[in-house]
Amino acid sequence: AQKITQTQPGMFVQEKEAVTLDCTYDTSDQSYGLFWYKQPSSGEMIFLIYQGSYDEQNATEGRYSLNFQKARKSANLVISASQLGDSAMYFCAMREGRGTGGFKTIFGAGTRLFVKA
Amino acid sequence: DSGVTQTPKHLITATGQRVTLRCSPRSGDLSVYWYQQSLDQGLQFLIQYYNGEERAKGNILERFSAQQFPDLHSELNLSSLELGDSALYFCASSVEYGGRQETQYFGPGTRLLVL
């Protein structure tokens, strides 16, 4: 069954250091997409980065990069040079499906990141 | 600002009542998704519409229904409300064409409190 696992309920990181948030997934589909979203205390969901299952290179978006290891079914988010504003809840999500079948998306339980000054 | 709008921002109602949540997708996006976020269940996918047609269904209760109108805005109807329906309801939209997977952009959410 489709599943997303985030094993770190909470993480601390020192400002300006890098941090890795773990995400593993389980799917029998060959075509899928992996996403990371940030949810600050204000509640909105902010898109960070996307990785397609057929993408050969790891995705990067500014200070965010996705360490995609397909064989291990992991899609870890790496945040470089952490900033105080990075303190938030981070969700890993996976979307299966294609075309007329529609897309079903599931989210992990989230990791709360605390950035220390 | 993602470009997705949701109204109202907050809603307080009583058990047994019915409410309607509204979502306007980003300009050009044909696909709309609804999610429920609660403390005990996390973020749950409810339903997806594409260009007016239902595309995918998740953990949506029979008391809940949704539709997407010709102008592409969408409404989520919640009826016979229970205390457990209190949650943050998100709408998201994406461009979906040729089966290509596209990123979902989320609205600010509607916070529903059932008393």
mmCIF file of C-alpha atoms in Angstrom:
data_model
loop_
_atom_site.group_PDB
_atom_site.id
_atom_site.type_symbol
_atom_site.label_atom_id
_atom_site.label_comp_id
_atom_site.label_asym_id
_atom_site.label_seq_id
_atom_site.Cartn_x
_atom_site.Cartn_y
_atom_site.Cartn_z
ATOM 1 C CA ALA A 1 0.000 0.000 0.000
ATOM 2 C CA GLN A 2 1.061 3.558 -0.637
ATOM 3 C CA LYS A 3 2.850 4.951 2.400
ATOM 4 C CA ILE A 4 5.087 7.824 3.462
ATOM 5 C CA THR A 5 7.217 7.579 6.591
ATOM 6 C CA GLN A 6 8.937 10.440 8.355
ATOM 7 C CA THR A 7 10.719 8.976 11.339
ATOM 8 C CA GLN A 8 11.878 12.219 12.959
ATOM 9 C CA PRO A 9 9.061 13.910 14.866
ATOM 10 C CA GLY A 10 11.374 16.777 15.837
ATOM 11 C CA MET A 11 14.824 18.017 14.894
ATOM 12 C CA PHE A 12 17.117 20.735 16.150
ATOM 13 C CA VAL A 13 19.744 22.456 14.030
ATOM 14 C CA GLN A 14 22.115 25.314 14.680
ATOM 15 C CA GLU A 15 21.654 28.395 12.550
ATOM 16 C CA LYS A 16 23.840 28.338 9.393
ATOM 17 C CA GLU A 17 24.331 24.583 9.559
ATOM 18 C CA ALA A 18 22.855 22.029 7.167
ATOM 19 C CA VAL A 19 20.137 19.586 8.187
ATOM 20 C CA THR A 20 18.654 16.474 6.602
ATOM 21 C CA LEU A 21 15.022 15.518 7.080
ATOM 22 C CA ASP A 22 14.294 11.880 6.348
ATOM 23 C CA CYS A 23 11.510 10.495 4.216
ATOM 24 C CA THR A 24 10.922 6.971 2.991
ATOM 25 C CA TYR A 25 8.071 5.870 0.796
ATOM 26 C CA ASP A 26 6.418 2.732 -0.391
ATOM 27 C CA THR A 27 4.657 2.340 -3.690
ATOM 28 C CA SER A 28 4.165 -0.273 -6.370
ATOM 29 C CA ASP A 29 3.706 2.338 -9.052
ATOM 30 C CA GLN A 30 6.527 3.094 -11.477
ATOM 31 C CA SER A 31 5.446 6.656 -12.042
ATOM 32 C CA TYR A 32 5.167 8.904 -9.026
ATOM 33 C CA GLY A 33 6.187 12.280 -7.715
ATOM 34 C CA LEU A 34 7.729 13.243 -4.424
ATOM 35 C CA PHE A 35 7.262 16.616 -2.791
ATOM 36 C CA TRP A 36 8.322 18.510 0.257
ATOM 37 C CA TYR A 37 6.183 21.185 1.834
ATOM 38 C CA LYS A 38 6.851 23.580 4.686
ATOM 39 C CA GLN A 39 4.150 24.565 7.128
ATOM 40 C CA PRO A 40 5.078 27.498 9.398
ATOM 41 C CA SER A 41 3.132 28.197 12.559
ATOM 42 C CA SER A 42 0.837 30.465 10.546
ATOM 43 C CA GLY A 43 -0.565 27.333 8.915
ATOM 44 C CA GLU A 44 -0.066 27.767 5.192
ATOM 45 C CA MET A 45 1.484 24.975 3.134
ATOM 46 C CA ILE A 46 4.465 26.171 1.111
ATOM 47 C CA PHE A 47 5.851 24.087 -1.737
ATOM 48 C CA LEU A 48 9.600 23.568 -1.516
ATOM 49 C CA ILE A 49 10.781 20.978 -4.000
ATOM 50 C CA TYR A 50 9.657 18.240 -6.378
ATOM 51 C CA GLN A 51 11.306 15.033 -7.619
ATOM 52 C CA GLY A 52 9.825 12.858 -10.330
ATOM 53 C CA SER A 53 10.358 9.122 -10.199
ATOM 54 C CA TYR A 54 12.027 9.178 -13.609
ATOM 55 C CA ASP A 55 14.249 12.153 -12.884
ATOM 56 C CA GLU A 56 17.855 11.019 -12.919
ATOM 57 C CA GLN A 57 19.277 14.016 -11.130
ATOM 58 C CA ASN A 58 18.461 15.120 -7.613
ATOM 59 C CA ALA A 59 16.235 18.171 -7.493
ATOM 60 C CA THR A 60 17.539 21.441 -6.088
ATOM 61 C CA GLU A 61 15.744 24.691 -5.312
ATOM 62 C CA GLY A 62 17.958 27.331 -3.757
ATOM 63 C CA ARG A 63 18.957 26.123 -0.273
ATOM 64 C CA TYR A 64 16.803 23.009 -0.632
ATOM 65 C CA SER A 65 17.928 19.811 -2.266
ATOM 66 C CA LEU A 66 16.339 16.404 -2.407
ATOM 67 C CA ASN A 67 18.519 13.357 -1.910
ATOM 68 C CA PHE A 68 16.616 10.835 -4.031
ATOM 69 C CA GLN A 69 17.636 7.198 -3.662
ATOM 70 C CA LYS A 70 15.143 5.245 -5.706
ATOM 71 C CA ALA A 71 16.361 1.756 -4.852
ATOM 72 C CA ARG A 72 16.120 2.554 -1.153
ATOM 73 C CA LYS A 73 12.827 4.406 -1.671
ATOM 74 C CA SER A 74 14.046 7.441 0.172
ATOM 75 C CA ALA A 75 13.638 11.136 -0.596
ATOM 76 C CA ASN A 76 15.423 13.099 2.078
ATOM 77 C CA LEU A 77 15.279 16.883 2.176
ATOM 78 C CA VAL A 78 18.529 18.717 2.775
ATOM 79 C CA ILE A 79 18.391 22.317 3.914
ATOM 80 C CA SER A 80 21.711 24.095 3.699
ATOM 81 C CA ALA A 81 22.714 27.136 5.753
ATOM 82 C CA SER A 82 19.679 26.967 8.056
ATOM 83 C CA GLN A 83 17.965 30.201 8.959
ATOM 84 C CA LEU A 84 15.720 31.049 11.897
ATOM 85 C CA GLY A 85 12.830 31.340 9.449
ATOM 86 C CA ASP A 86 13.245 27.677 8.554
ATOM 87 C CA SER A 87 11.695 26.703 11.884
ATOM 88 C CA ALA A 88 8.485 24.985 10.819
ATOM 89 C CA MET A 89 6.831 21.647 10.197
ATOM 90 C CA TYR A 90 8.054 19.857 7.082
ATOM 91 C CA PHE A 91 5.964 17.330 5.200
ATOM 92 C CA CYS A 92 7.067 14.775 2.662
ATOM 93 C CA ALA A 93 4.378 13.777 0.174
ATOM 94 C CA MET A 94 4.015 11.341 -2.674
ATOM 95 C CA ARG A 95 1.674 11.488 -5.602
ATOM 96 C CA GLU A 96 0.802 8.427 -7.630
ATOM 97 C CA GLY A 97 -1.264 8.145 -10.699
ATOM 98 C CA ARG A 98 -1.237 9.438 -14.197
ATOM 99 C CA GLY A 99 -3.512 10.957 -16.753
ATOM 100 C CA THR A 100 -7.172 10.207 -16.557
ATOM 101 C CA GLY A 101 -6.741 8.028 -13.475
ATOM 102 C CA GLY A 102 -6.185 11.075 -11.384
ATOM 103 C CA PHE A 103 -3.597 11.787 -8.769
ATOM 104 C CA LYS A 104 -3.806 10.614 -5.185
ATOM 105 C CA THR A 105 -1.425 12.273 -2.806
ATOM 106 C CA ILE A 106 -0.453 11.087 0.634
ATOM 107 C CA PHE A 107 1.523 12.979 3.232
ATOM 108 C CA GLY A 108 3.861 11.844 5.944
ATOM 109 C CA ALA A 109 3.282 12.756 9.578
ATOM 110 C CA GLY A 110 5.787 15.583 9.357
ATOM 111 C CA THR A 111 9.004 16.638 11.041
ATOM 112 C CA ARG A 112 9.115 19.747 13.198
ATOM 113 C CA LEU A 113 12.371 21.599 12.689
ATOM 114 C CA PHE A 114 13.727 24.011 15.271
ATOM 115 C CA VAL A 115 16.568 26.301 14.229
ATOM 116 C CA LYS A 116 18.655 27.594 17.132
ATOM 117 C CA ALA A 117 20.378 30.973 17.083
ATOM 118 C CA ASP B 1 0.989 33.987 -1.942
ATOM 119 C CA SER B 2 0.299 30.792 -3.901
ATOM 120 C CA GLY B 3 -2.498 32.287 -5.995
ATOM 121 C CA VAL B 4 -5.059 29.859 -4.588
ATOM 122 C CA THR B 5 -7.812 31.532 -2.583
ATOM 123 C CA GLN B 6 -10.102 29.991 -0.010
ATOM 124 C CA THR B 7 -13.083 31.403 1.815
ATOM 125 C CA PRO B 8 -13.930 31.715 4.573
ATOM 126 C CA LYS B 9 -10.715 31.719 6.606
ATOM 127 C CA HIS B 10 -12.502 30.687 9.773
ATOM 128 C CA LEU B 11 -15.829 29.014 10.368
ATOM 129 C CA ILE B 12 -17.517 28.183 13.652
ATOM 130 C CA THR B 13 -20.662 26.114 13.598
ATOM 131 C CA ALA B 14 -22.620 23.590 15.623
ATOM 132 C CA THR B 15 -22.958 19.840 15.361
ATOM 133 C CA GLY B 16 -25.500 18.698 12.812
ATOM 134 C CA GLN B 17 -25.087 21.768 10.644
ATOM 135 C CA ARG B 18 -23.969 22.037 7.045
ATOM 136 C CA VAL B 19 -21.241 24.325 5.691
ATOM 137 C CA THR B 20 -19.725 25.123 2.314
ATOM 138 C CA LEU B 21 -16.066 25.884 1.771
ATOM 139 C CA ARG B 22 -15.021 27.663 -1.378
ATOM 140 C CA CYS B 23 -11.803 27.536 -3.379
ATOM 141 C CA SER B 24 -10.556 29.426 -6.415
ATOM 142 C CA PRO B 25 -7.543 27.816 -8.114
ATOM 143 C CA ARG B 26 -4.557 29.601 -9.578
ATOM 144 C CA SER B 27 -5.170 31.145 -12.939
ATOM 145 C CA GLY B 28 -4.773 28.471 -15.591
ATOM 146 C CA ASP B 29 -4.927 25.526 -13.199
ATOM 147 C CA LEU B 30 -7.569 22.968 -14.129
ATOM 148 C CA SER B 31 -7.123 20.572 -11.239
ATOM 149 C CA VAL B 32 -8.361 21.159 -7.701
ATOM 150 C CA TYR B 33 -7.663 19.023 -4.663
ATOM 151 C CA TRP B 34 -9.188 19.075 -1.185
ATOM 152 C CA TYR B 35 -7.403 18.037 1.989
ATOM 153 C CA GLN B 36 -8.284 17.810 5.656
ATOM 154 C CA GLN B 37 -5.653 18.420 8.311
ATOM 155 C CA SER B 38 -6.450 17.402 11.861
ATOM 156 C CA LEU B 39 -4.249 16.742 14.860
ATOM 157 C CA ASP B 40 -5.042 13.046 15.074
ATOM 158 C CA GLN B 41 -5.248 12.172 11.355
ATOM 159 C CA GLY B 42 -2.603 14.441 9.885
ATOM 160 C CA LEU B 43 -3.055 15.689 6.325
ATOM 161 C CA GLN B 44 -5.583 13.575 4.448
ATOM 162 C CA PHE B 45 -6.393 13.730 0.755
ATOM 163 C CA LEU B 46 -10.151 13.983 0.225
ATOM 164 C CA ILE B 47 -10.925 14.426 -3.447
ATOM 165 C CA GLN B 48 -9.605 15.755 -6.763
ATOM 166 C CA TYR B 49 -11.434 17.436 -9.630
ATOM 167 C CA TYR B 50 -10.121 18.153 -13.081
ATOM 168 C CA ASN B 51 -11.934 20.566 -15.361
ATOM 169 C CA GLY B 52 -15.248 19.915 -13.669
ATOM 170 C CA GLU B 53 -14.997 16.155 -13.373
ATOM 171 C CA GLU B 54 -14.157 14.079 -10.339
ATOM 172 C CA ARG B 55 -10.777 12.416 -10.884
ATOM 173 C CA ALA B 56 -9.659 10.773 -7.679
ATOM 174 C CA LYS B 57 -11.148 10.060 -4.311
ATOM 175 C CA GLY B 58 -9.388 9.643 -1.017
ATOM 176 C CA ASN B 59 -10.674 9.368 2.517
ATOM 177 C CA ILE B 60 -13.768 11.454 1.992
ATOM 178 C CA LEU B 61 -16.782 10.728 4.176
ATOM 179 C CA GLU B 62 -20.211 10.223 2.631
ATOM 180 C CA ARG B 63 -21.380 13.309 4.535
ATOM 181 C CA PHE B 64 -18.906 15.340 2.503
ATOM 182 C CA SER B 65 -19.267 16.218 -1.149
ATOM 183 C CA ALA B 66 -17.512 18.485 -3.580
ATOM 184 C CA GLN B 67 -17.887 19.889 -7.047
ATOM 185 C CA GLN B 68 -15.970 21.996 -9.512
ATOM 186 C CA PHE B 69 -17.867 24.584 -11.506
ATOM 187 C CA PRO B 70 -17.385 25.723 -15.131
ATOM 188 C CA ASP B 71 -15.349 28.712 -13.955
ATOM 189 C CA LEU B 72 -13.105 26.132 -12.206
ATOM 190 C CA HIS B 73 -13.774 27.235 -8.679
ATOM 191 C CA SER B 74 -14.633 24.421 -6.320
ATOM 192 C CA GLU B 75 -16.802 23.953 -3.280
ATOM 193 C CA LEU B 76 -16.554 21.402 -0.505
ATOM 194 C CA ASN B 77 -19.820 20.715 1.281
ATOM 195 C CA LEU B 78 -19.746 19.259 4.766
ATOM 196 C CA SER B 79 -23.045 18.133 6.252
ATOM 197 C CA SER B 80 -24.306 16.620 9.520
ATOM 198 C CA LEU B 81 -21.193 18.001 11.123
ATOM 199 C CA GLU B 82 -19.618 16.243 14.052
ATOM 200 C CA LEU B 83 -17.076 17.442 16.601
ATOM 201 C CA GLY B 84 -14.454 15.335 14.880
ATOM 202 C CA ASP B 85 -14.854 17.302 11.659
ATOM 203 C CA SER B 86 -13.094 20.246 13.276
ATOM 204 C CA ALA B 87 -9.955 20.676 11.211
ATOM 205 C CA LEU B 88 -8.061 22.826 8.758
ATOM 206 C CA TYR B 89 -9.350 22.257 5.241
ATOM 207 C CA PHE B 90 -6.993 22.994 2.392
ATOM 208 C CA CYS B 91 -7.615 23.389 -1.264
ATOM 209 C CA ALA B 92 -4.749 23.001 -3.717
ATOM 210 C CA SER B 93 -4.521 23.412 -7.453
ATOM 211 C CA SER B 94 -2.232 22.291 -10.208
ATOM 212 C CA VAL B 95 -1.858 22.361 -13.945
ATOM 213 C CA GLU B 96 -2.523 18.879 -15.221
ATOM 214 C CA TYR B 97 -2.082 18.123 -18.849
ATOM 215 C CA GLY B 98 -1.001 15.086 -20.827
ATOM 216 C CA GLY B 99 -0.760 13.075 -17.629
ATOM 217 C CA ARG B 100 2.288 14.988 -16.537
ATOM 218 C CA GLN B 101 2.605 15.328 -12.836
ATOM 219 C CA GLU B 102 2.533 18.874 -11.628
ATOM 220 C CA THR B 103 3.090 20.517 -8.316
ATOM 221 C CA GLN B 104 0.109 21.299 -6.137
ATOM 222 C CA TYR B 105 -0.066 24.828 -4.733
ATOM 223 C CA PHE B 106 -2.052 25.204 -1.565
ATOM 224 C CA GLY B 107 -4.495 27.861 -0.484
ATOM 225 C CA PRO B 108 -4.346 29.384 3.003
ATOM 226 C CA GLY B 109 -6.953 26.955 4.335
ATOM 227 C CA THR B 110 -10.296 27.229 6.097
ATOM 228 C CA ARG B 111 -10.227 26.524 9.802
ATOM 229 C CA LEU B 112 -13.468 24.820 10.806
ATOM 230 C CA LEU B 113 -14.529 24.531 14.416
ATOM 231 C CA VAL B 114 -17.585 22.439 15.226
ATOM 232 C CA LEU B 115 -19.012 23.066 18.683
#
